[in-house]
Coordinates of C-alpha atoms in Angstrom, one line a residue:
X1037 CA -4.1 -37.4 2.6
X1038 CA -1.6 -34.7 2.9
X1039 CA -2.4 -31.0 3.9
X1040 CA -2.4 -29.8 0.0
X1041 CA -4.7 -32.5 -1.2
X1042 CA -7.1 -32.0 1.9
X1043 CA -7.4 -28.1 1.1
X1044 CA -7.9 -29.0 -2.6
X1045 CA -10.7 -31.6 -2.0
X1046 CA -12.7 -30.0 0.7
X1047 CA -12.6 -26.5 -1.3
X1048 CA -14.1 -28.4 -4.5
X1049 CA -17.2 -29.5 -2.6
X1050 CA -17.7 -26.1 -0.8
X1051 CA -17.5 -24.3 -3.9
X1052 CA -19.9 -26.8 -5.3
X1053 CA -22.6 -26.1 -2.8
X1054 CA -22.1 -22.7 -1.5
X1055 CA -24.2 -21.0 -4.4
X1056 CA -26.8 -23.1 -3.9
X1057 CA -27.1 -21.4 -0.1
X1058 CA -26.7 -18.0 -1.4
X1059 CA -23.2 -18.0 0.1
X1060 CA -20.6 -16.0 -2.1
X1061 CA -17.4 -16.3 -0.4
X1062 CA -15.6 -19.8 0.1
X1063 CA -12.1 -19.3 1.6
X1064 CA -13.1 -18.7 5.1
X1065 CA -15.4 -21.7 5.0
X1066 CA -12.3 -23.6 3.5
X1067 CA -10.3 -22.5 6.4
X1068 CA -12.7 -23.2 9.0
X1069 CA -12.8 -26.9 7.6
X1070 CA -8.6 -26.7 8.2
X1071 CA -8.7 -25.5 11.4
X1072 CA -11.7 -27.0 12.7
X1073 CA -10.6 -30.7 11.5
X1074 CA -6.8 -30.3 11.5
X1075 CA -6.6 -31.0 7.9
X1076 CA -9.0 -33.9 8.5
X1077 CA -7.1 -35.8 11.1
X1078 CA -9.2 -34.9 14.4
X1079 CA -11.3 -37.4 16.0
X1080 CA -14.5 -36.0 14.7
X1081 CA -13.1 -35.6 11.1
X1082 CA -12.0 -39.2 11.0
X1083 CA -14.8 -41.2 12.6
X1084 CA -17.6 -38.8 11.8
X1085 CA -16.9 -36.7 8.5
X1086 CA -17.4 -33.9 10.5
X1087 CA -15.2 -31.0 9.4
X1088 CA -16.6 -28.1 10.8
X1089 CA -17.3 -28.9 14.7
X1090 CA -20.9 -28.8 14.1
X1091 CA -22.8 -30.0 17.2
X1092 CA -26.0 -32.0 16.9
X1093 CA -29.3 -30.2 16.1
X1094 CA -32.2 -32.5 15.6
X1095 CA -33.5 -31.8 12.1
X1096 CA -31.3 -29.1 10.9
X1097 CA -28.7 -31.2 8.8
X1098 CA -30.4 -33.4 6.3
X1099 CA -27.4 -35.2 5.1
X1100 CA -26.8 -36.1 9.2
X1101 CA -26.8 -40.1 9.7
X1102 CA -26.6 -40.0 13.5
X1103 CA -24.9 -38.9 16.9
X1104 CA -21.2 -38.9 17.7
X1105 CA -20.4 -38.6 21.4
X1106 CA -17.2 -36.7 22.1
X1107 CA -16.0 -34.4 25.1
X1108 CA -15.7 -30.5 23.8
X1109 CA -14.7 -27.4 25.2
X1110 CA -15.9 -23.6 24.9
X1111 CA -13.9 -20.4 25.7
X1112 CA -15.5 -18.2 28.1
X1113 CA -15.5 -14.5 28.6
X1114 CA -12.5 -14.4 30.9
X1115 CA -10.3 -16.7 29.1
X1116 CA -10.7 -19.7 30.6
X1117 CA -12.4 -23.0 28.9
X1118 CA -15.3 -25.3 30.0
X1119 CA -15.1 -28.7 28.8
X1120 CA -18.2 -31.2 28.6
X1121 CA -19.5 -34.3 26.8
X1122 CA -21.3 -33.0 23.8
X1123 CA -23.2 -34.4 21.0
X1124 CA -22.1 -34.0 17.5
X1125 CA -23.4 -34.5 13.9
X1126 CA -22.2 -37.7 11.8
X1127 CA -21.7 -37.7 8.3
X1128 CA -21.4 -40.5 5.4
X1129 CA -18.5 -38.7 4.1
X1130 CA -16.7 -35.5 3.3
X1131 CA -19.2 -34.4 0.7
X1132 CA -22.1 -35.0 2.9
X1133 CA -20.3 -33.1 5.9
X1134 CA -19.8 -30.1 3.5
X1135 CA -23.7 -30.2 2.8
X1136 CA -24.1 -30.4 6.4
X1137 CA -22.4 -27.2 7.1
X1138 CA -24.4 -25.1 4.9
X1139 CA -27.6 -26.9 6.2
X1140 CA -26.4 -26.0 9.9
X1141 CA -26.0 -22.2 8.8
X1142 CA -29.1 -22.1 6.7
X1143 CA -31.3 -20.6 9.4
X1144 CA -32.4 -17.1 10.5
X1145 CA -29.9 -16.8 13.0
X1146 CA -27.3 -16.9 10.3
X1147 CA -28.8 -14.9 7.4
X1148 CA -26.0 -12.1 7.5
X1149 CA -23.8 -14.5 5.8
X1150 CA -25.3 -14.4 2.6
X1151 CA -24.2 -11.9 0.0
X1152 CA -21.0 -11.3 2.1
X1153 CA -18.0 -11.3 -0.3
X1154 CA -15.4 -10.2 2.0
X1155 CA -13.8 -13.3 3.9
X1156 CA -13.1 -11.2 7.3
X1157 CA -16.7 -9.8 7.5
X1158 CA -18.1 -13.4 7.0
X1159 CA -15.9 -14.8 9.9
X1160 CA -16.8 -11.9 12.1
X1161 CA -20.5 -12.2 11.4
X1162 CA -20.4 -16.1 12.2
X1163 CA -18.6 -15.6 15.4
X1164 CA -20.9 -12.9 16.3
X1165 CA -23.7 -15.2 15.5
X1166 CA -22.6 -17.8 18.1
X1167 CA -21.0 -20.4 15.9
X1168 CA -17.8 -20.1 18.0
X1169 CA -16.3 -19.0 21.3
X1170 CA -12.8 -18.6 20.6
X1171 CA -11.8 -14.8 21.1
X1172 CA -9.1 -15.2 18.3
X1173 CA -11.2 -17.5 16.1
X1174 CA -11.3 -14.8 13.5
X1175 CA -7.4 -14.0 13.5
X1176 CA -6.7 -17.6 13.4
X1177 CA -8.6 -18.3 10.3
X1178 CA -7.4 -15.4 8.5
X1179 CA -4.0 -16.6 9.0
X1180 CA -5.1 -20.0 7.2
X1181 CA -6.5 -17.9 4.3
X1182 CA -3.2 -16.3 3.9
X1183 CA -1.0 -19.2 4.2
X1184 CA -2.9 -21.2 1.7
X1185 CA -3.8 -18.3 -0.5
X1186 CA -7.5 -19.4 -0.3
X1187 CA -9.1 -16.2 -1.6
X1188 CA -7.8 -17.7 -4.8
X1189 CA -11.0 -19.9 -4.6
X1190 CA -13.1 -16.5 -4.2
X1191 CA -12.2 -15.3 -7.6
X1192 CA -15.1 -14.2 -10.1
X1193 CA -15.1 -12.0 -12.7
X1194 CA -16.8 -9.0 -11.3
X1195 CA -14.4 -8.7 -8.7
X1196 CA -11.2 -9.2 -10.6
X1197 CA -8.7 -6.2 -10.0
X1198 CA -6.5 -4.8 -12.9
X1199 CA -3.1 -3.5 -13.0
X1200 CA -1.6 -0.2 -13.7
X1201 CA -1.2 0.5 -17.4
X1202 CA 1.5 2.8 -16.4
X1203 CA 3.8 -0.2 -15.5
X1204 CA 6.7 -0.5 -18.2
X1205 CA 8.5 -3.4 -16.6
X1206 CA 7.1 -6.2 -14.7
X1207 CA 9.1 -8.9 -12.6
X1208 CA 6.8 -10.8 -10.1
X1209 CA 7.9 -11.5 -6.6
X1210 CA 7.0 -14.9 -4.8
X1211 CA 6.6 -12.9 -1.8
X1212 CA 2.9 -12.3 -1.4
X1213 CA -0.2 -13.4 0.4
X1214 CA -2.5 -14.3 -2.7
X1215 CA -5.7 -12.4 -3.2
X1216 CA -6.7 -9.6 -1.0
X1217 CA -9.2 -10.3 1.6
X1218 CA -10.3 -6.8 1.9
X1219 CA -11.1 -4.2 -1.1
X1220 CA -8.5 -1.5 -1.8
X1221 CA -9.2 1.7 0.0
X1222 CA -5.9 2.8 1.0
X1223 CA -2.5 3.5 -0.8
X1224 CA 0.9 3.5 1.1
X1225 CA 4.1 5.1 -0.7
X1226 CA 7.5 4.2 0.6
X1227 CA 11.1 5.1 0.2
X1228 CA 13.2 2.6 -0.8
X1229 CA 16.6 4.3 0.1
X1230 CA 18.5 4.7 -2.7
X1231 CA 18.3 6.0 -6.6
X1232 CA 17.1 2.7 -7.9
X1233 CA 15.8 1.7 -11.3
X1234 CA 12.5 0.3 -12.0
X1235 CA 14.3 -2.8 -12.6
X1236 CA 16.3 -2.9 -9.6
X1237 CA 13.3 -2.3 -7.0
X1238 CA 11.9 -5.7 -8.6
X1239 CA 15.1 -7.2 -8.0
X1240 CA 14.8 -6.6 -4.5
X1241 CA 12.0 -8.8 -3.6
X1242 CA 12.7 -11.7 -5.9
X1243 CA 14.6 -14.0 -3.1
X1244 CA 12.1 -15.6 -0.8
X1245 CA 14.5 -15.3 1.9
X1246 CA 13.9 -11.6 2.2
X1247 CA 10.2 -12.1 3.0
X1248 CA 9.2 -8.5 1.5
X1249 CA 7.5 -7.3 -1.6
X1250 CA 5.5 -4.3 -3.0
X1251 CA 2.9 -3.8 -5.5
X1252 CA 4.6 -1.1 -7.6
X1253 CA 8.2 0.5 -7.6
X1254 CA 9.0 4.0 -9.4
X1255 CA 12.7 4.1 -10.5
X1256 CA 14.8 7.2 -10.0
X1257 CA 13.5 8.1 -13.8
X1258 CA 10.1 7.7 -13.2
X1259 CA 9.6 4.6 -14.8
X1260 CA 7.1 2.1 -13.1
X1261 CA 7.2 -1.6 -12.3
X1262 CA 5.2 -4.1 -10.8
X1263 CA 6.6 -6.7 -8.3
X1264 CA 3.1 -7.8 -6.9
X1265 CA -0.3 -7.8 -9.2
X1266 CA -2.9 -5.3 -7.5
X1267 CA -5.5 -8.1 -6.6
X1268 CA -2.8 -9.8 -4.3
X1269 CA -1.5 -8.8 -0.9
X1270 CA 2.0 -7.6 -1.0
X1271 CA 4.2 -7.6 2.1
X1272 CA 5.5 -4.1 2.4
X1273 CA 4.2 -2.3 5.5
X1274 CA 4.8 -4.2 8.5
X1275 CA 1.0 -4.5 8.9
X1276 CA -1.1 -7.5 7.6
X1277 CA -4.3 -5.4 8.1
X1278 CA -2.5 -2.6 6.0
X1279 CA -1.4 -4.5 3.2
X1280 CA -4.6 -6.2 2.9
X1281 CA -6.2 -3.2 1.8
X1282 CA -3.4 -0.7 0.7
X1283 CA -1.6 -0.9 -2.6
X1284 CA 1.9 -0.5 -1.8
X1285 CA 4.4 1.6 -3.9
X1286 CA 8.4 1.6 -3.1
X1287 CA 10.0 5.0 -4.8
X1288 CA 13.3 5.6 -5.4
X1289 CA 14.8 8.3 -2.9
X1290 CA 18.2 9.5 -1.7
X1291 CA 19.8 7.5 0.7
X1292 CA 20.0 9.6 3.7
X1293 CA 17.5 11.5 5.7
X1294 CA 14.9 13.2 4.6
X1295 CA 15.1 10.5 1.7
X1296 CA 14.1 13.2 -1.0
X1297 CA 12.6 12.1 -4.1
X1298 CA 13.4 13.8 -7.5
X1299 CA 10.9 15.5 -9.6
X1300 CA 10.5 12.4 -12.0
X1301 CA 10.0 10.0 -9.2
X1302 CA 7.3 12.5 -7.4
X1303 CA 5.3 13.1 -10.6
X1304 CA 5.0 9.6 -11.6
X1305 CA 3.7 9.0 -8.1
X1306 CA 1.0 11.4 -8.7
X1307 CA 0.2 9.8 -11.8
X1308 CA 0.2 6.5 -10.4
X1309 CA -1.9 7.5 -7.6
X1310 CA -4.5 8.9 -9.8
X1311 CA -4.6 6.0 -12.1
X1312 CA -5.2 3.5 -8.7
X1313 CA -7.9 5.7 -7.5
X1314 CA -9.6 5.6 -11.0
X1315 CA -9.3 2.0 -11.4
X1316 CA -11.0 1.3 -8.1
X1317 CA -13.7 3.8 -8.3
X1318 CA -12.6 6.5 -5.9
X1319 CA -12.5 10.1 -6.5
X1320 CA -10.9 11.5 -3.5
X1321 CA -7.8 10.8 -1.9
X1322 CA -7.3 11.9 1.9
X1323 CA -4.5 12.8 3.9
X1324 CA -5.7 12.6 7.7
X1325 CA -2.3 13.0 8.9
X1326 CA -2.9 11.2 12.4
X1327 CA -2.4 7.2 12.8
X1328 CA -5.0 6.7 15.2
X1329 CA -7.4 8.8 13.3
X1330 CA -6.5 7.2 10.2
X1331 CA -6.8 3.6 11.3
X1332 CA -10.2 4.3 13.0
X1333 CA -11.7 6.0 9.7
X1334 CA -13.9 4.0 7.7
X1335 CA -13.5 5.3 4.1
X1336 CA -16.6 5.8 1.9
X1337 CA -17.0 4.2 -1.3
X1338 CA -15.7 6.7 -3.4
X1339 CA -12.6 7.6 -1.1
X1340 CA -8.8 6.4 -0.7
X1341 CA -6.8 6.8 2.3
X1342 CA -2.9 7.5 2.6
X1343 CA -1.0 5.5 5.3
X1344 CA 2.7 5.2 6.1
X1345 CA 5.1 2.7 6.9
X1346 CA 6.3 4.3 10.1
X1347 CA 2.9 3.7 11.9
X1348 CA 3.5 0.0 11.9
X1349 CA 7.1 0.0 12.5
X1350 CA 10.0 1.5 14.0
X1351 CA 11.2 3.2 10.6
X1352 CA 11.3 6.8 9.3
X1353 CA 9.6 5.5 5.8
X1354 CA 8.4 7.0 3.8
X1355 CA 10.8 9.8 5.1
X1356 CA 10.3 13.3 6.4
X1357 CA 10.6 14.5 2.5
X1358 CA 7.4 12.7 1.1
X1359 CA 5.7 12.6 4.8
X1360 CA 5.6 16.5 4.8
X1361 CA 4.2 16.4 1.2
X1362 CA 1.3 13.9 1.6
X1363 CA -1.2 16.6 2.1
X1364 CA -0.2 18.3 -1.1
X1365 CA -0.1 14.7 -3.0
X1366 CA -3.6 14.0 -1.9
X1367 CA -4.8 17.5 -2.9
X1368 CA -2.9 17.2 -6.3
X1369 CA -4.6 13.7 -6.8
X1370 CA -8.1 14.6 -5.5
X1371 CA -8.0 17.7 -8.0
X1372 CA -7.2 15.4 -11.0
X1373 CA -9.9 13.0 -10.1
X1374 CA -12.4 15.8 -10.0
X1375 CA -11.3 17.7 -13.4
X1376 CA -10.0 20.6 -11.2
X1377 CA -7.0 22.4 -12.0
X1378 CA -3.7 21.2 -11.0
X1379 CA -0.2 22.3 -10.1
X1380 CA 2.7 19.9 -10.0
X1381 CA 5.2 22.3 -8.8
X1382 CA 7.2 21.9 -12.1
X1383 CA 9.2 25.0 -13.2
X1384 CA 7.6 26.3 -16.5
X1385 CA 10.1 27.7 -18.6
X1386 CA 8.7 28.9 -21.9
X1387 CA 10.4 29.1 -25.2
X1388 CA 8.6 32.1 -26.3
X1389 CA 10.2 34.6 -23.9
X1390 CA 6.9 35.4 -22.2
X1391 CA 7.0 36.6 -18.3
X1392 CA 7.7 33.8 -15.7
X1393 CA 6.0 34.2 -12.1
X1394 CA 7.9 33.3 -9.2
X1395 CA 7.0 33.0 -5.5
X1396 CA 9.4 34.2 -2.9
X1397 CA 9.6 33.5 0.7
X1398 CA 12.5 35.2 1.8
X1399 CA 15.8 37.1 1.1
X1400 CA 19.0 37.2 3.2
X1401 CA 22.1 38.9 3.0
X1402 CA 24.1 36.1 4.3
X1403 CA 24.0 32.8 2.1
X1404 CA 24.2 30.5 5.1
X1405 CA 20.5 31.8 6.5
X1406 CA 19.2 31.8 3.0
X1407 CA 20.2 27.8 2.8
X1408 CA 18.9 27.2 6.4
X1409 CA 15.6 28.7 5.3
X1410 CA 15.6 26.8 1.8
X1411 CA 16.1 23.8 3.9
X1412 CA 13.4 24.1 6.4
X1413 CA 11.0 24.9 3.5
X1414 CA 12.3 21.6 1.7
X1415 CA 11.3 19.5 4.9
X1416 CA 8.0 21.2 5.1
X1417 CA 7.5 19.8 1.4
X1418 CA 8.2 22.7 -0.9
X1419 CA 11.1 22.6 -3.9
X1420 CA 12.9 25.4 -3.4
X1421 CA 16.1 27.3 -5.2
X1422 CA 18.1 30.3 -4.2
X1423 CA 18.7 33.3 -6.8
X1424 CA 21.4 36.1 -6.2
X1425 CA 19.8 39.6 -7.0
X1426 CA 20.3 43.0 -5.5
X1427 CA 23.0 41.8 -3.2
X1428 CA 20.6 39.7 -1.5
X1429 CA 20.2 35.8 -1.4
X1430 CA 16.4 35.3 -2.5
X1431 CA 14.6 32.0 -1.7
X1432 CA 12.0 31.2 -4.7
X1433 CA 9.7 28.3 -5.1
X1434 CA 8.7 27.7 -8.9
X1435 CA 8.8 29.7 -12.3
X1436 CA 5.5 29.7 -13.9
X1437 CA 4.2 31.1 -17.4
X1438 CA 0.3 31.1 -15.6
X1439 CA 0.2 33.5 -12.9
X1440 CA -2.7 31.7 -11.5
X1441 CA -0.4 28.6 -11.0
X1442 CA 1.8 31.0 -9.1
X1443 CA -0.8 32.5 -7.0
X1444 CA -2.0 28.7 -6.1
X1445 CA 1.7 28.1 -4.9
X1446 CA 1.8 31.3 -2.8
X1447 CA -1.5 29.8 -1.3
X1448 CA 0.1 26.8 -0.5
X1449 CA 3.0 28.6 1.4
X1450 CA 0.6 30.5 3.3
X1451 CA -1.5 28.0 4.4
X1452 CA 1.5 26.1 5.9
X1453 CA 2.4 29.4 7.6
X1454 CA 5.1 31.1 5.5
X1455 CA 4.9 34.5 4.0
X1456 CA 5.2 34.9 0.3
X1457 CA 4.7 37.1 -2.9
X1458 CA 5.1 36.3 -6.5
X1459 CA 7.9 38.3 -8.2
X1460 CA 9.0 38.3 -11.9
X1461 CA 12.6 38.9 -11.1
X1462 CA 14.5 35.7 -11.3
X1463 CA 18.0 37.0 -10.3
X1464 CA 21.2 34.6 -11.4
X1465 CA 21.6 31.2 -9.8
X1466 CA 23.3 31.3 -6.4
X1467 CA 25.9 28.3 -6.7
X1468 CA 27.4 26.8 -3.9
X1469 CA 31.4 26.6 -3.0
X1470 CA 32.8 24.8 -6.0
X1471 CA 33.6 21.4 -5.8
X1472 CA 35.8 19.3 -7.6
X1473 CA 34.7 17.0 -10.3
X1474 CA 35.5 13.8 -8.1
X1475 CA 33.3 15.1 -5.2
X1476 CA 30.6 15.8 -7.7
X1477 CA 31.3 12.2 -9.0
X1478 CA 30.6 11.1 -5.4
X1479 CA 27.6 12.5 -5.1
X1480 CA 26.3 11.2 -8.3
X1481 CA 27.3 7.8 -7.3
X1482 CA 25.6 8.2 -3.6
X1483 CA 22.5 9.6 -5.2
X1484 CA 22.8 13.1 -3.3
X1485 CA 23.3 17.0 -4.5
X1486 CA 25.0 19.3 -2.5
X1487 CA 23.1 22.1 -4.9
X1488 CA 20.2 23.4 -3.0
X1489 CA 18.3 23.5 -6.1
X1490 CA 17.7 19.8 -6.9
X1491 CA 17.5 16.8 -4.7
X1492 CA 19.9 14.7 -7.0
X1493 CA 22.0 15.4 -10.0
X1494 CA 19.6 13.6 -12.0
X1495 CA 20.3 11.4 -15.1
X1496 CA 21.0 11.8 -18.8
X1497 CA 20.3 15.2 -20.3
X1498 CA 18.9 16.4 -16.7
X1499 CA 22.5 15.8 -15.1
X1500 CA 24.1 17.5 -17.9
X1501 CA 21.9 20.4 -17.7
X1502 CA 22.2 20.6 -13.9
X1503 CA 25.9 20.3 -14.1
X1504 CA 26.5 23.1 -16.9
X1505 CA 24.0 25.3 -14.6
X1506 CA 26.1 24.6 -11.4
X1507 CA 29.5 25.6 -13.7
X1508 CA 30.8 22.1 -13.8
X1509 CA 32.2 20.1 -17.3
X1510 CA 29.7 17.0 -17.5
X1511 CA 32.4 15.5 -19.3
X1512 CA 35.1 15.7 -16.6
X1513 CA 32.6 14.8 -14.2
X1514 CA 31.4 11.8 -16.0
X1515 CA 35.1 10.7 -16.3
X1516 CA 35.4 10.7 -12.5
X1517 CA 31.8 9.0 -12.5
X1518 CA 33.2 5.9 -14.5
X1519 CA 36.0 5.5 -12.4
X1520 CA 33.5 4.6 -9.2
X1521 CA 31.9 1.9 -10.9

């Protein structure tokens, strides 16, 4: 019997008898059979149909037909091993060996296994109960579960996870570990380092040699794609433990630090986070801002927690642009989940001529000082632009038709340590030193933007409007862009 056939055969017996004994999760038991018996090739499995390392206990296993004598070993607290002659249960065949396992754990000492639905929790409980002495017993078995996608055997109608209805394109990656072994209580957003489309993000994870994937991708135009179904663990954060419980999202971004997102990507990230929380029964999204504090935190049943890739690998992901906005992201998502008022930071330009309220954070006689201040605010998580008025370069954030939205933004700035006030004066956009159409085309090609008002030149109508506002001929620039492709 090859490895695959062994897994399928023993799994069928385990699934058959587990409900009879009140056991609700089978993947860890299948893994125990695999690990303890070496896929049914161990001496104990071959000669005694004992696939779980069951020591003989008189009267406990009703299908036990005798005693098998063999030397066994146990790991001591200091890591050393002690070997001795031991008595083991002997069974007629595999099916009776599986029944023997359930009989063996059907005593008060193992009552904490009943009703458990999380594979890791089951293994932690059974080890604590004294079933095994190996220090790495739980981790070794979790690797078996992931290797063989054994959580697929745990599927129940009530525990099925849904996928986001916001997805407009799906190209499933083969790079995943099968069904999660932990419920979803984290979201991990990433920067993909490039202004990629939703389709291209999926394309990054089709090749099995890359050994990477994500649950969702957000393209540069804000469209959302899916690479790994939400029920499955993606390979995204350089952490098995994090990916088992996190929905991972790759977001289109600039290619260089601070890896900024454009407005469409950020808006879709907010919407997607809201949707993920709602479908998983969460009413709060938390950003604790500290690795140790976050990883030690046990979320309440209605809480979702943000984590980042840089905590698990020597990477800057998700980039400082998003990292410095995660507090705002959590607050915005939580507001929407609880039905509170929201502020997306979108510039609201009314068509009826009503007054716009702008939040001003500084005024400078030198453009270079204004640029430096705007850049500092951008890194801190605020989208800024510079206007020229009264012989000064003024740094402003947002333009709102409702004063309450401007007041909310002003409060955020002040909470972050920046002075600010509300004004209805806009001035004229302060452009940068004019570049050639070819230079702007290269920026578009690279996904960058030298105009402080935007993180990129955008696409389609957005690009045309931004180029016009900056004093460029869109047709001339597009002609130069075409030469680069």
